[in-house]
GROMACS .gro file of C-alpha atoms in nm:
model
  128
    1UNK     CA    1  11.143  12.309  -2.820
    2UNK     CA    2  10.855  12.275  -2.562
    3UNK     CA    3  10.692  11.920  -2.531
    4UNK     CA    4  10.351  11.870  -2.616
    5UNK     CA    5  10.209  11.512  -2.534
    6UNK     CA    6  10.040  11.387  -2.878
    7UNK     CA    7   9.639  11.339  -2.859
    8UNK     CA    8   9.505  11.004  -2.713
    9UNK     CA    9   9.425  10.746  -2.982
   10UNK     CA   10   9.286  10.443  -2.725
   11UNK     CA   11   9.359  10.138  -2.906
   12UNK     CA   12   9.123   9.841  -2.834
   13UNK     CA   13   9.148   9.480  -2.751
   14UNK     CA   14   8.849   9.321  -2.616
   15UNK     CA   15   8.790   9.485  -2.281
   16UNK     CA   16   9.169   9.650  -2.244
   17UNK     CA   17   9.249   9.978  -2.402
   18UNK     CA   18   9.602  10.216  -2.467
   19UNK     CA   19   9.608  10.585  -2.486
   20UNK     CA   20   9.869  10.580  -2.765
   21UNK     CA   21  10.075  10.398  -3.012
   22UNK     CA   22  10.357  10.602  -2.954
   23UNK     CA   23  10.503  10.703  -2.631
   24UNK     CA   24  10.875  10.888  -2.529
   25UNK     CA   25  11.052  10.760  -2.187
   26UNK     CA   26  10.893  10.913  -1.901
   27UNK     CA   27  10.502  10.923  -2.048
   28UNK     CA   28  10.295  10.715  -1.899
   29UNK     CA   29  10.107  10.414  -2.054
   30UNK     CA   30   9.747  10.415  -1.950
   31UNK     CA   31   9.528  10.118  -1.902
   32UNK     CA   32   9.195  10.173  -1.949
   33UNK     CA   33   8.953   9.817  -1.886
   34UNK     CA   34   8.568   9.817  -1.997
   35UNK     CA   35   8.299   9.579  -1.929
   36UNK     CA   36   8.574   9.282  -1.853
   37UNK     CA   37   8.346   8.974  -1.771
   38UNK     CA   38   8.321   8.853  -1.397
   39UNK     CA   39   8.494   8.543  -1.572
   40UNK     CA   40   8.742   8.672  -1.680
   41UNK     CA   41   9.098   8.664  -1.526
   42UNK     CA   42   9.426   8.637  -1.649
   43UNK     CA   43   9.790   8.868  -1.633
   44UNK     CA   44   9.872   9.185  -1.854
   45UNK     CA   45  10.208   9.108  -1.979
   46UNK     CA   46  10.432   9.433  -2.120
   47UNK     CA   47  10.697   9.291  -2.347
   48UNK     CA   48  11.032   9.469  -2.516
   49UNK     CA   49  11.056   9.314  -2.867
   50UNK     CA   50  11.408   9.222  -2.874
   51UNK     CA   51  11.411   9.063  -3.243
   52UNK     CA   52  11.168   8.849  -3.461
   53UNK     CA   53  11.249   8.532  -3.225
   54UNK     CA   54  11.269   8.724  -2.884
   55UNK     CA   55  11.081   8.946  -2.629
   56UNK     CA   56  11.172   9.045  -2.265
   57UNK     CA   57  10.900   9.046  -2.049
   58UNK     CA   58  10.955   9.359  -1.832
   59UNK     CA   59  10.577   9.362  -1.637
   60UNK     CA   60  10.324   9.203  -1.542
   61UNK     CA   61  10.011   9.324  -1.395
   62UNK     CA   62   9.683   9.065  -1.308
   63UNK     CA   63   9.341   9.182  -1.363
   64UNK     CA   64   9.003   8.995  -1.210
   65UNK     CA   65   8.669   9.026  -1.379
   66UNK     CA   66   8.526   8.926  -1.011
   67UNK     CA   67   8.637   9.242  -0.860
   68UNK     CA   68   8.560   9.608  -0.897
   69UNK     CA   69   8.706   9.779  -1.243
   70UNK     CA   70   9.031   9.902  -1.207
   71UNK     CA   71   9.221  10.100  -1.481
   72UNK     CA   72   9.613  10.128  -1.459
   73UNK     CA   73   9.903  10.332  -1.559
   74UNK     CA   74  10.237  10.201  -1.630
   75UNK     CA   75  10.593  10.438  -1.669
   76UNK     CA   76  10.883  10.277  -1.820
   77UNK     CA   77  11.210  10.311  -1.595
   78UNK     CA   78  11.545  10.201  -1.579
   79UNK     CA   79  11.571   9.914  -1.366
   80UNK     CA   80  11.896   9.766  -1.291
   81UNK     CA   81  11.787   9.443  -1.124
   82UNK     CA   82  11.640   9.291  -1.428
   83UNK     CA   83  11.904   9.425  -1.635
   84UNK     CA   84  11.765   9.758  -1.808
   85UNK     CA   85  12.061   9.945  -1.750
   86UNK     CA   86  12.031  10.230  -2.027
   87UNK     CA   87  11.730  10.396  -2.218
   88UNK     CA   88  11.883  10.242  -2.561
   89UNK     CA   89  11.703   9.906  -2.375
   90UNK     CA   90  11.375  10.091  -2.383
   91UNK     CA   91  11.346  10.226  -2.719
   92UNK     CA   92  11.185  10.072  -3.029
   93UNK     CA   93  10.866   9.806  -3.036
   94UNK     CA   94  10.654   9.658  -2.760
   95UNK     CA   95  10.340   9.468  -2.733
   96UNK     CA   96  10.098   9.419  -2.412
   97UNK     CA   97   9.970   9.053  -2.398
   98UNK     CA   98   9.699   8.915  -2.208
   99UNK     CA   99   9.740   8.566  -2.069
  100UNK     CA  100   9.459   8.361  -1.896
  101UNK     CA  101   9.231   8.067  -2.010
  102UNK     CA  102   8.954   8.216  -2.112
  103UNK     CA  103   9.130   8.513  -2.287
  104UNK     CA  104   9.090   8.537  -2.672
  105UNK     CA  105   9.228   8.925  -2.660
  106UNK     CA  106   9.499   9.019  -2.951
  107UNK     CA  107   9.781   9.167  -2.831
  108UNK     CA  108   9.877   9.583  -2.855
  109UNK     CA  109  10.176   9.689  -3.031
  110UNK     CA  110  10.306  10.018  -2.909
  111UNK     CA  111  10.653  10.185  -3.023
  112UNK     CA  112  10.866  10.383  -2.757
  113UNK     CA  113  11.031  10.685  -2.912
  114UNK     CA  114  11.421  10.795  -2.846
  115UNK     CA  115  11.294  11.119  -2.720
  116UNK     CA  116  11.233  11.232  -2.335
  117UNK     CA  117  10.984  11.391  -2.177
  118UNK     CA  118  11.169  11.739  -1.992
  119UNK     CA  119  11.223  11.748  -1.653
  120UNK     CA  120  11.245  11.398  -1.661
  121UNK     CA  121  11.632  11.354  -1.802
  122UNK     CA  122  11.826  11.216  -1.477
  123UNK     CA  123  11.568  10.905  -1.464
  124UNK     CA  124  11.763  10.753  -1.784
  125UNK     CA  125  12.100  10.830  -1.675
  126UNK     CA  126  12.217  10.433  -1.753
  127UNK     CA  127  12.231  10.301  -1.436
  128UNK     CA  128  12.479   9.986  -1.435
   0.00000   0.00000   0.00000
């Protein structure tokens, strides 16, 4: 069955933007920022919902209102150092937080499928 990527949806919180809602392992997660005030600084934080009580925080990226716009991408991997040792640790919910002082965003929920984009199979080979 060939892959087709679903369309872009760009959910919004304040300045920060995601393509999608949905994603399968090996897509990428694209950051899109717009009109962030020169005030404004704080830390993108990607979270793994683990349960109602729980997240683990799996990456954090900083972004400055003082410099030059900058829009990101993010792909989920394996990554035995900080324990993600199978894809099974990947799938389900996630939320991206912003932390800062002066940050007032709501966070965005995103949901990682148990589906793989082809070609990419031997990057979730577990790995520990």
């Amino acid at each position: 069955q060939p892959y087709i990527p679903s369309e872009r949806e760009w959910f919004q919180s304040g300045p920060f933007q995601i393509d999608r809602s949905e994603y399968i392992l090996g897509e990428k997660i694209f950051i899109n920022i717009i009109n962030l005030g020169k005030n404004q600084k704080g830390t993108m934080v990607f979270t793994k919902i683990v349960n109602s009580t729980h997240v683990f925080e799996y990456k954090k990226l900083s972004f400055d209102g003082s410099k030059p716009q900058q829009n990101f991408y993010l792909t989920l991997d394996l990554f035995d150092k900080k324990g993600i040792c199978t894809k099974d640790q990947l799938i389900g919910d996630w939320e991206l937080r912003f932390v800062g002082d002066q940050n007032q965003f709501g966070k965005l929920d995103f949901k990682v499928k148990n589906q793989i984009l082809p070609g990419y199979e031997d990057r979730f080979e577990p790995v520990c």
